[in-house]
């Protein structure tokens, strides 16, 4: 499972689009996103469970998860829908 999560983090960060306002003001934040993926890699749902005080951070973090395509589960993983929680860093230093 840890190996799969290790694949998810960079994929989500790669999908991240930092809002211009955050970038211009040099602001950043972190939001924890919880989401469920099927064994085929299909995103079933996603929500913010630990928000940033900055709503732009929360929107960008959620969009990065929702916009991503995820790979099928690895062979040794349980072949059932699985819930993940990942911290998404959003800010002027992010891509």
PDB file of N, CA and C in Angstrom:
ATOM      1  N   UNK A   1       0.830  -1.194   0.000  1.00  0.00           N
ATOM      2  CA  UNK A   1       0.000   0.000   0.000  1.00  0.00           C
ATOM      3  C   UNK A   1       0.875   1.259   0.000  1.00  0.00           C
ATOM      4  N   UNK A   2       1.954   1.230   0.763  1.00  0.00           N
ATOM      5  CA  UNK A   2       2.843   2.384   0.846  1.00  0.00           C
ATOM      6  C   UNK A   2       3.451   2.745  -0.498  1.00  0.00           C
ATOM      7  N   UNK A   3       3.756   1.725  -1.289  1.00  0.00           N
ATOM      8  CA  UNK A   3       4.321   1.969  -2.614  1.00  0.00           C
ATOM      9  C   UNK A   3       3.309   2.699  -3.503  1.00  0.00           C
ATOM     10  N   UNK A   4       2.060   2.295  -3.413  1.00  0.00           N
ATOM     11  CA  UNK A   4       1.013   2.925  -4.223  1.00  0.00           C
ATOM     12  C   UNK A   4       0.811   4.375  -3.794  1.00  0.00           C
ATOM     13  N   UNK A   5       0.766   4.617  -2.495  1.00  0.00           N
ATOM     14  CA  UNK A   5       0.626   5.994  -2.001  1.00  0.00           C
ATOM     15  C   UNK A   5       1.809   6.831  -2.485  1.00  0.00           C
ATOM     16  N   UNK A   6       2.981   6.212  -2.527  1.00  0.00           N
ATOM     17  CA  UNK A   6       4.167   6.900  -3.042  1.00  0.00           C
ATOM     18  C   UNK A   6       4.029   7.299  -4.501  1.00  0.00           C
ATOM     19  N   UNK A   7       3.225   6.566  -5.247  1.00  0.00           N
ATOM     20  CA  UNK A   7       2.943   6.923  -6.641  1.00  0.00           C
ATOM     21  C   UNK A   7       1.918   8.054  -6.718  1.00  0.00           C
ATOM     22  N   UNK A   8       0.959   8.043  -5.793  1.00  0.00           N
ATOM     23  CA  UNK A   8      -0.130   9.019  -5.832  1.00  0.00           C
ATOM     24  C   UNK A   8       0.340  10.442  -5.530  1.00  0.00           C
ATOM     25  N   UNK A   9       1.181  10.585  -4.518  1.00  0.00           N
ATOM     26  CA  UNK A   9       1.598  11.934  -4.089  1.00  0.00           C
ATOM     27  C   UNK A   9       2.164  12.775  -5.238  1.00  0.00           C
ATOM     28  N   UNK A  10       3.176  12.263  -5.956  1.00  0.00           N
ATOM     29  CA  UNK A  10       3.719  13.097  -7.041  1.00  0.00           C
ATOM     30  C   UNK A  10       2.712  13.333  -8.180  1.00  0.00           C
ATOM     31  N   UNK A  11       1.827  12.380  -8.414  1.00  0.00           N
ATOM     32  CA  UNK A  11       0.818  12.566  -9.462  1.00  0.00           C
ATOM     33  C   UNK A  11      -0.117  13.716  -9.097  1.00  0.00           C
ATOM     34  N   UNK A  12      -0.520  13.760  -7.839  1.00  0.00           N
ATOM     35  CA  UNK A  12      -1.430  14.815  -7.385  1.00  0.00           C
ATOM     36  C   UNK A  12      -0.720  16.166  -7.429  1.00  0.00           C
ATOM     37  N   UNK A  13       0.515  16.212  -6.942  1.00  0.00           N
ATOM     38  CA  UNK A  13       1.252  17.476  -6.954  1.00  0.00           C
ATOM     39  C   UNK A  13       1.481  17.949  -8.390  1.00  0.00           C
ATOM     40  N   UNK A  14       1.662  17.014  -9.320  1.00  0.00           N
ATOM     41  CA  UNK A  14       1.866  17.378 -10.720  1.00  0.00           C
ATOM     42  C   UNK A  14       0.589  17.988 -11.318  1.00  0.00           C
ATOM     43  N   UNK A  15      -0.574  17.552 -10.857  1.00  0.00           N
ATOM     44  CA  UNK A  15      -1.855  18.084 -11.338  1.00  0.00           C
ATOM     45  C   UNK A  15      -2.224  19.419 -10.703  1.00  0.00           C
ATOM     46  N   UNK A  16      -1.440  19.836  -9.727  1.00  0.00           N
ATOM     47  CA  UNK A  16      -1.757  21.036  -8.957  1.00  0.00           C
ATOM     48  C   UNK A  16      -1.555  22.305  -9.781  1.00  0.00           C
ATOM     49  N   UNK A  17      -2.567  23.154  -9.780  1.00  0.00           N
ATOM     50  CA  UNK A  17      -2.480  24.467 -10.414  1.00  0.00           C
ATOM     51  C   UNK A  17      -2.639  25.507  -9.316  1.00  0.00           C
ATOM     52  N   UNK A  18      -1.545  26.198  -9.023  1.00  0.00           N
ATOM     53  CA  UNK A  18      -1.568  27.204  -7.964  1.00  0.00           C
ATOM     54  C   UNK A  18      -2.281  28.456  -8.475  1.00  0.00           C
ATOM     55  N   UNK A  19      -3.320  28.894  -7.770  1.00  0.00           N
ATOM     56  CA  UNK A  19      -4.025  30.109  -8.190  1.00  0.00           C
ATOM     57  C   UNK A  19      -3.066  31.305  -8.262  1.00  0.00           C
ATOM     58  N   UNK A  20      -3.247  32.124  -9.278  1.00  0.00           N
ATOM     59  CA  UNK A  20      -2.374  33.282  -9.495  1.00  0.00           C
ATOM     60  C   UNK A  20      -2.341  34.205  -8.279  1.00  0.00           C
ATOM     61  N   UNK A  21      -3.477  34.359  -7.605  1.00  0.00           N
ATOM     62  CA  UNK A  21      -3.524  35.248  -6.436  1.00  0.00           C
ATOM     63  C   UNK A  21      -2.606  34.744  -5.325  1.00  0.00           C
ATOM     64  N   UNK A  22      -2.605  33.437  -5.098  1.00  0.00           N
ATOM     65  CA  UNK A  22      -1.708  32.886  -4.071  1.00  0.00           C
ATOM     66  C   UNK A  22      -0.257  33.102  -4.458  1.00  0.00           C
ATOM     67  N   UNK A  23       0.039  32.825  -5.715  1.00  0.00           N
ATOM     68  CA  UNK A  23       1.413  32.973  -6.201  1.00  0.00           C
ATOM     69  C   UNK A  23       1.860  34.433  -6.061  1.00  0.00           C
ATOM     70  N   UNK A  24       1.007  35.366  -6.472  1.00  0.00           N
ATOM     71  CA  UNK A  24       1.352  36.787  -6.444  1.00  0.00           C
ATOM     72  C   UNK A  24       1.602  37.284  -5.017  1.00  0.00           C
ATOM     73  N   UNK A  25       0.826  36.757  -4.064  1.00  0.00           N
ATOM     74  CA  UNK A  25       0.968  37.204  -2.671  1.00  0.00           C
ATOM     75  C   UNK A  25       1.997  36.384  -1.899  1.00  0.00           C
ATOM     76  N   UNK A  26       2.541  35.349  -2.536  1.00  0.00           N
ATOM     77  CA  UNK A  26       3.529  34.512  -1.860  1.00  0.00           C
ATOM     78  C   UNK A  26       2.928  33.660  -0.761  1.00  0.00           C
ATOM     79  N   UNK A  27       1.613  33.387  -0.844  1.00  0.00           N
ATOM     80  CA  UNK A  27       0.930  32.606   0.189  1.00  0.00           C
ATOM     81  C   UNK A  27       0.980  31.110  -0.136  1.00  0.00           C
ATOM     82  N   UNK A  28       0.895  30.329   0.912  1.00  0.00           N
ATOM     83  CA  UNK A  28       0.856  28.877   0.728  1.00  0.00           C
ATOM     84  C   UNK A  28       0.044  28.250   1.852  1.00  0.00           C
ATOM     85  N   UNK A  29      -0.260  26.982   1.675  1.00  0.00           N
ATOM     86  CA  UNK A  29      -1.006  26.262   2.689  1.00  0.00           C
ATOM     87  C   UNK A  29      -1.060  24.788   2.365  1.00  0.00           C
ATOM     88  N   UNK A  30      -1.647  24.057   3.284  1.00  0.00           N
ATOM     89  CA  UNK A  30      -1.763  22.614   3.118  1.00  0.00           C
ATOM     90  C   UNK A  30      -3.195  22.216   3.427  1.00  0.00           C
ATOM     91  N   UNK A  31      -3.730  21.319   2.603  1.00  0.00           N
ATOM     92  CA  UNK A  31      -5.057  20.765   2.838  1.00  0.00           C
ATOM     93  C   UNK A  31      -4.951  19.252   2.739  1.00  0.00           C
ATOM     94  N   UNK A  32      -5.667  18.560   3.612  1.00  0.00           N
ATOM     95  CA  UNK A  32      -5.685  17.102   3.557  1.00  0.00           C
ATOM     96  C   UNK A  32      -6.932  16.676   2.797  1.00  0.00           C
ATOM     97  N   UNK A  33      -6.700  15.888   1.751  1.00  0.00           N
ATOM     98  CA  UNK A  33      -7.794  15.414   0.908  1.00  0.00           C
ATOM     99  C   UNK A  33      -7.981  13.924   1.165  1.00  0.00           C
ATOM    100  N   UNK A  34      -9.231  13.532   1.374  1.00  0.00           N
ATOM    101  CA  UNK A  34      -9.588  12.121   1.513  1.00  0.00           C
ATOM    102  C   UNK A  34     -10.337  11.730   0.250  1.00  0.00           C
ATOM    103  N   UNK A  35      -9.991  10.574  -0.300  1.00  0.00           N
ATOM    104  CA  UNK A  35     -10.637  10.140  -1.534  1.00  0.00           C
ATOM    105  C   UNK A  35     -10.618   8.625  -1.629  1.00  0.00           C
ATOM    106  N   UNK A  36     -11.537   8.108  -2.436  1.00  0.00           N
ATOM    107  CA  UNK A  36     -11.669   6.658  -2.606  1.00  0.00           C
ATOM    108  C   UNK A  36     -11.369   6.312  -4.064  1.00  0.00           C
ATOM    109  N   UNK A  37     -10.558   5.268  -4.234  1.00  0.00           N
ATOM    110  CA  UNK A  37     -10.178   4.795  -5.568  1.00  0.00           C
ATOM    111  C   UNK A  37     -10.561   3.326  -5.681  1.00  0.00           C
ATOM    112  N   UNK A  38     -11.063   2.963  -6.853  1.00  0.00           N
ATOM    113  CA  UNK A  38     -11.379   1.554  -7.124  1.00  0.00           C
ATOM    114  C   UNK A  38     -10.092   0.843  -7.559  1.00  0.00           C
ATOM    115  N   UNK A  39     -10.076  -0.492  -7.534  1.00  0.00           N
ATOM    116  CA  UNK A  39      -8.880  -1.234  -7.960  1.00  0.00           C
ATOM    117  C   UNK A  39      -8.434  -0.926  -9.399  1.00  0.00           C
ATOM    118  N   UNK A  40      -9.350  -0.431 -10.221  1.00  0.00           N
ATOM    119  CA  UNK A  40      -8.989  -0.085 -11.602  1.00  0.00           C
ATOM    120  C   UNK A  40      -8.369   1.310 -11.708  1.00  0.00           C
ATOM    121  N   UNK A  41      -8.342   2.062 -10.599  1.00  0.00           N
ATOM    122  CA  UNK A  41      -7.773   3.408 -10.597  1.00  0.00           C
ATOM    123  C   UNK A  41      -8.805   4.505 -10.762  1.00  0.00           C
ATOM    124  N   UNK A  42     -10.075   4.153 -10.737  1.00  0.00           N
ATOM    125  CA  UNK A  42     -11.139   5.155 -10.895  1.00  0.00           C
ATOM    126  C   UNK A  42     -11.374   5.886  -9.580  1.00  0.00           C
ATOM    127  N   UNK A  43     -11.382   7.215  -9.650  1.00  0.00           N
ATOM    128  CA  UNK A  43     -11.701   8.036  -8.479  1.00  0.00           C
ATOM    129  C   UNK A  43     -13.202   7.972  -8.253  1.00  0.00           C
ATOM    130  N   UNK A  44     -13.622   7.594  -7.044  1.00  0.00           N
ATOM    131  CA  UNK A  44     -15.042   7.456  -6.734  1.00  0.00           C
ATOM    132  C   UNK A  44     -15.605   8.721  -6.065  1.00  0.00           C
ATOM    133  N   UNK A  45     -14.834   9.336  -5.203  1.00  0.00           N
ATOM    134  CA  UNK A  45     -15.223  10.588  -4.551  1.00  0.00           C
ATOM    135  C   UNK A  45     -13.986  11.200  -3.899  1.00  0.00           C
ATOM    136  N   UNK A  46     -14.078  12.489  -3.599  1.00  0.00           N
ATOM    137  CA  UNK A  46     -12.981  13.191  -2.919  1.00  0.00           C
ATOM    138  C   UNK A  46     -13.557  14.346  -2.120  1.00  0.00           C
ATOM    139  N   UNK A  47     -12.944  14.606  -0.957  1.00  0.00           N
ATOM    140  CA  UNK A  47     -13.370  15.740  -0.132  1.00  0.00           C
ATOM    141  C   UNK A  47     -12.203  16.212   0.723  1.00  0.00           C
ATOM    142  N   UNK A  48     -12.275  17.459   1.139  1.00  0.00           N
ATOM    143  CA  UNK A  48     -11.282  18.033   2.056  1.00  0.00           C
ATOM    144  C   UNK A  48     -11.664  17.615   3.469  1.00  0.00           C
ATOM    145  N   UNK A  49     -10.731  17.023   4.199  1.00  0.00           N
ATOM    146  CA  UNK A  49     -11.038  16.647   5.585  1.00  0.00           C
ATOM    147  C   UNK A  49     -10.285  17.499   6.595  1.00  0.00           C
ATOM    148  N   UNK A  50      -9.191  18.129   6.158  1.00  0.00           N
ATOM    149  CA  UNK A  50      -8.480  19.055   7.025  1.00  0.00           C
ATOM    150  C   UNK A  50      -8.136  20.275   6.170  1.00  0.00           C
ATOM    151  N   UNK A  51      -9.002  21.293   6.237  1.00  0.00           N
ATOM    152  CA  UNK A  51      -8.838  22.431   5.337  1.00  0.00           C
ATOM    153  C   UNK A  51      -7.741  23.399   5.765  1.00  0.00           C
ATOM    154  N   UNK A  52      -7.271  24.138   4.791  1.00  0.00           N
ATOM    155  CA  UNK A  52      -6.407  25.287   5.020  1.00  0.00           C
ATOM    156  C   UNK A  52      -7.321  26.465   5.341  1.00  0.00           C
ATOM    157  N   UNK A  53      -6.843  27.460   6.071  1.00  0.00           N
ATOM    158  CA  UNK A  53      -7.646  28.665   6.281  1.00  0.00           C
ATOM    159  C   UNK A  53      -7.887  29.431   4.970  1.00  0.00           C
ATOM    160  N   UNK A  54      -7.076  29.142   3.951  1.00  0.00           N
ATOM    161  CA  UNK A  54      -7.211  29.809   2.655  1.00  0.00           C
ATOM    162  C   UNK A  54      -8.073  28.955   1.733  1.00  0.00           C
ATOM    163  N   UNK A  55      -9.241  29.459   1.364  1.00  0.00           N
ATOM    164  CA  UNK A  55     -10.149  28.674   0.528  1.00  0.00           C
ATOM    165  C   UNK A  55      -9.544  28.352  -0.831  1.00  0.00           C
ATOM    166  N   UNK A  56      -8.682  29.218  -1.347  1.00  0.00           N
ATOM    167  CA  UNK A  56      -8.036  28.952  -2.641  1.00  0.00           C
ATOM    168  C   UNK A  56      -7.143  27.720  -2.558  1.00  0.00           C
ATOM    169  N   UNK A  57      -6.525  27.506  -1.417  1.00  0.00           N
ATOM    170  CA  UNK A  57      -5.694  26.311  -1.210  1.00  0.00           C
ATOM    171  C   UNK A  57      -6.581  25.069  -1.244  1.00  0.00           C
ATOM    172  N   UNK A  58      -7.702  25.118  -0.551  1.00  0.00           N
ATOM    173  CA  UNK A  58      -8.618  23.972  -0.505  1.00  0.00           C
ATOM    174  C   UNK A  58      -9.147  23.630  -1.894  1.00  0.00           C
ATOM    175  N   UNK A  59      -9.549  24.647  -2.640  1.00  0.00           N
ATOM    176  CA  UNK A  59     -10.067  24.400  -4.000  1.00  0.00           C
ATOM    177  C   UNK A  59      -8.990  23.798  -4.893  1.00  0.00           C
ATOM    178  N   UNK A  60      -7.769  24.318  -4.824  1.00  0.00           N
ATOM    179  CA  UNK A  60      -6.681  23.823  -5.667  1.00  0.00           C
ATOM    180  C   UNK A  60      -6.309  22.389  -5.293  1.00  0.00           C
ATOM    181  N   UNK A  61      -6.282  22.082  -3.996  1.00  0.00           N
ATOM    182  CA  UNK A  61      -5.936  20.729  -3.544  1.00  0.00           C
ATOM    183  C   UNK A  61      -6.982  19.716  -4.004  1.00  0.00           C
ATOM    184  N   UNK A  62      -8.244  20.074  -3.851  1.00  0.00           N
ATOM    185  CA  UNK A  62      -9.324  19.170  -4.267  1.00  0.00           C
ATOM    186  C   UNK A  62      -9.312  18.969  -5.786  1.00  0.00           C
ATOM    187  N   UNK A  63      -9.093  20.039  -6.527  1.00  0.00           N
ATOM    188  CA  UNK A  63      -9.040  19.941  -7.991  1.00  0.00           C
ATOM    189  C   UNK A  63      -7.870  19.066  -8.437  1.00  0.00           C
ATOM    190  N   UNK A  64      -6.741  19.145  -7.743  1.00  0.00           N
ATOM    191  CA  UNK A  64      -5.578  18.331  -8.117  1.00  0.00           C
ATOM    192  C   UNK A  64      -5.884  16.842  -7.998  1.00  0.00           C
ATOM    193  N   UNK A  65      -6.685  16.468  -7.004  1.00  0.00           N
ATOM    194  CA  UNK A  65      -7.078  15.060  -6.849  1.00  0.00           C
ATOM    195  C   UNK A  65      -8.123  14.692  -7.897  1.00  0.00           C
ATOM    196  N   UNK A  66      -9.121  15.545  -8.063  1.00  0.00           N
ATOM    197  CA  UNK A  66     -10.214  15.229  -8.992  1.00  0.00           C
ATOM    198  C   UNK A  66      -9.762  15.205 -10.451  1.00  0.00           C
ATOM    199  N   UNK A  67      -8.756  15.997 -10.793  1.00  0.00           N
ATOM    200  CA  UNK A  67      -8.294  16.080 -12.177  1.00  0.00           C
ATOM    201  C   UNK A  67      -7.305  14.983 -12.541  1.00  0.00           C
ATOM    202  N   UNK A  68      -6.846  14.256 -11.539  1.00  0.00           N
ATOM    203  CA  UNK A  68      -5.824  13.246 -11.804  1.00  0.00           C
ATOM    204  C   UNK A  68      -6.398  11.926 -12.270  1.00  0.00           C
ATOM    205  N   UNK A  69      -5.642  11.250 -13.092  1.00  0.00           N
ATOM    206  CA  UNK A  69      -5.969   9.879 -13.432  1.00  0.00           C
ATOM    207  C   UNK A  69      -5.069   9.005 -12.566  1.00  0.00           C
ATOM    208  N   UNK A  70      -5.603   7.956 -12.015  1.00  0.00           N
ATOM    209  CA  UNK A  70      -4.814   7.127 -11.115  1.00  0.00           C
ATOM    210  C   UNK A  70      -4.573   5.752 -11.718  1.00  0.00           C
ATOM    211  N   UNK A  71      -3.426   5.161 -11.423  1.00  0.00           N
ATOM    212  CA  UNK A  71      -3.125   3.844 -11.980  1.00  0.00           C
ATOM    213  C   UNK A  71      -3.911   2.750 -11.257  1.00  0.00           C
ATOM    214  N   UNK A  72      -4.084   1.622 -11.914  1.00  0.00           N
ATOM    215  CA  UNK A  72      -4.712   0.474 -11.238  1.00  0.00           C
ATOM    216  C   UNK A  72      -3.869   0.085 -10.024  1.00  0.00           C
ATOM    217  N   UNK A  73      -4.495  -0.572  -9.062  1.00  0.00           N
ATOM    218  CA  UNK A  73      -3.788  -1.026  -7.872  1.00  0.00           C
ATOM    219  C   UNK A  73      -2.684  -2.002  -8.255  1.00  0.00           C
ATOM    220  N   UNK A  74      -1.659  -2.031  -7.433  1.00  0.00           N
ATOM    221  CA  UNK A  74      -0.571  -2.986  -7.625  1.00  0.00           C
ATOM    222  C   UNK A  74      -1.078  -4.393  -7.315  1.00  0.00           C
ATOM    223  N   UNK A  75      -0.430  -5.391  -7.864  1.00  0.00           N
ATOM    224  CA  UNK A  75      -0.911  -6.776  -7.745  1.00  0.00           C
ATOM    225  C   UNK A  75      -1.073  -7.248  -6.304  1.00  0.00           C
ATOM    226  N   UNK A  76      -0.194  -6.829  -5.411  1.00  0.00           N
ATOM    227  CA  UNK A  76      -0.240  -7.318  -4.025  1.00  0.00           C
ATOM    228  C   UNK A  76      -1.205  -6.525  -3.142  1.00  0.00           C
ATOM    229  N   UNK A  77      -1.846  -5.506  -3.705  1.00  0.00           N
ATOM    230  CA  UNK A  77      -2.799  -4.713  -2.922  1.00  0.00           C
ATOM    231  C   UNK A  77      -4.149  -5.418  -2.871  1.00  0.00           C
ATOM    232  N   UNK A  78      -4.920  -5.178  -1.805  1.00  0.00           N
ATOM    233  CA  UNK A  78      -6.280  -5.724  -1.763  1.00  0.00           C
ATOM    234  C   UNK A  78      -7.080  -5.181  -2.946  1.00  0.00           C
ATOM    235  N   UNK A  79      -7.807  -6.030  -3.613  1.00  0.00           N
ATOM    236  CA  UNK A  79      -8.562  -5.624  -4.804  1.00  0.00           C
ATOM    237  C   UNK A  79      -9.981  -5.205  -4.415  1.00  0.00           C
ATOM    238  N   UNK A  80     -10.059  -4.136  -3.626  1.00  0.00           N
ATOM    239  CA  UNK A  80     -11.345  -3.561  -3.215  1.00  0.00           C
ATOM    240  C   UNK A  80     -11.173  -2.043  -3.165  1.00  0.00           C
ATOM    241  N   UNK A  81     -12.277  -1.329  -3.249  1.00  0.00           N
ATOM    242  CA  UNK A  81     -12.224   0.131  -3.159  1.00  0.00           C
ATOM    243  C   UNK A  81     -11.489   0.531  -1.885  1.00  0.00           C
ATOM    244  N   UNK A  82     -10.619   1.525  -1.994  1.00  0.00           N
ATOM    245  CA  UNK A  82      -9.780   1.909  -0.863  1.00  0.00           C
ATOM    246  C   UNK A  82      -9.796   3.426  -0.696  1.00  0.00           C
ATOM    247  N   UNK A  83      -9.852   3.861   0.567  1.00  0.00           N
ATOM    248  CA  UNK A  83      -9.847   5.286   0.902  1.00  0.00           C
ATOM    249  C   UNK A  83      -8.420   5.702   1.258  1.00  0.00           C
ATOM    250  N   UNK A  84      -7.997   6.822   0.707  1.00  0.00           N
ATOM    251  CA  UNK A  84      -6.666   7.378   0.964  1.00  0.00           C
ATOM    252  C   UNK A  84      -6.816   8.777   1.532  1.00  0.00           C
ATOM    253  N   UNK A  85      -5.811   9.210   2.290  1.00  0.00           N
ATOM    254  CA  UNK A  85      -5.744  10.571   2.798  1.00  0.00           C
ATOM    255  C   UNK A  85      -4.357  11.090   2.463  1.00  0.00           C
ATOM    256  N   UNK A  86      -4.297  12.211   1.762  1.00  0.00           N
ATOM    257  CA  UNK A  86      -3.022  12.758   1.352  1.00  0.00           C
ATOM    258  C   UNK A  86      -3.016  14.271   1.593  1.00  0.00           C
ATOM    259  N   UNK A  87      -1.909  14.757   2.172  1.00  0.00           N
ATOM    260  CA  UNK A  87      -1.705  16.190   2.344  1.00  0.00           C
ATOM    261  C   UNK A  87      -1.238  16.769   1.018  1.00  0.00           C
ATOM    262  N   UNK A  88      -1.878  17.855   0.604  1.00  0.00           N
ATOM    263  CA  UNK A  88      -1.501  18.532  -0.640  1.00  0.00           C
ATOM    264  C   UNK A  88      -0.983  19.915  -0.276  1.00  0.00           C
ATOM    265  N   UNK A  89       0.260  20.171  -0.655  1.00  0.00           N
ATOM    266  CA  UNK A  89       0.889  21.468  -0.408  1.00  0.00           C
ATOM    267  C   UNK A  89       0.609  22.389  -1.585  1.00  0.00           C
ATOM    268  N   UNK A  90       0.041  23.541  -1.303  1.00  0.00           N
ATOM    269  CA  UNK A  90      -0.304  24.506  -2.353  1.00  0.00           C
ATOM    270  C   UNK A  90       0.332  25.833  -1.995  1.00  0.00           C
ATOM    271  N   UNK A  91       1.050  26.435  -2.937  1.00  0.00           N
ATOM    272  CA  UNK A  91       1.594  27.747  -2.642  1.00  0.00           C
ATOM    273  C   UNK A  91       2.516  28.260  -3.702  1.00  0.00           C
ATOM    274  N   UNK A  92       3.091  29.388  -3.398  1.00  0.00           N
ATOM    275  CA  UNK A  92       3.946  30.093  -4.363  1.00  0.00           C
ATOM    276  C   UNK A  92       5.101  29.226  -4.845  1.00  0.00           C
ATOM    277  N   UNK A  93       5.588  28.323  -4.000  1.00  0.00           N
ATOM    278  CA  UNK A  93       6.702  27.461  -4.400  1.00  0.00           C
ATOM    279  C   UNK A  93       6.279  26.218  -5.146  1.00  0.00           C
ATOM    280  N   UNK A  94       4.973  25.932  -5.214  1.00  0.00           N
ATOM    281  CA  UNK A  94       4.461  24.747  -5.925  1.00  0.00           C
ATOM    282  C   UNK A  94       4.401  25.034  -7.412  1.00  0.00           C
ATOM    283  N   UNK A  95       4.348  23.940  -8.204  1.00  0.00           N
ATOM    284  CA  UNK A  95       4.251  24.141  -9.651  1.00  0.00           C
ATOM    285  C   UNK A  95       2.844  24.423 -10.076  1.00  0.00           C
TER     286      UNK A  95
END
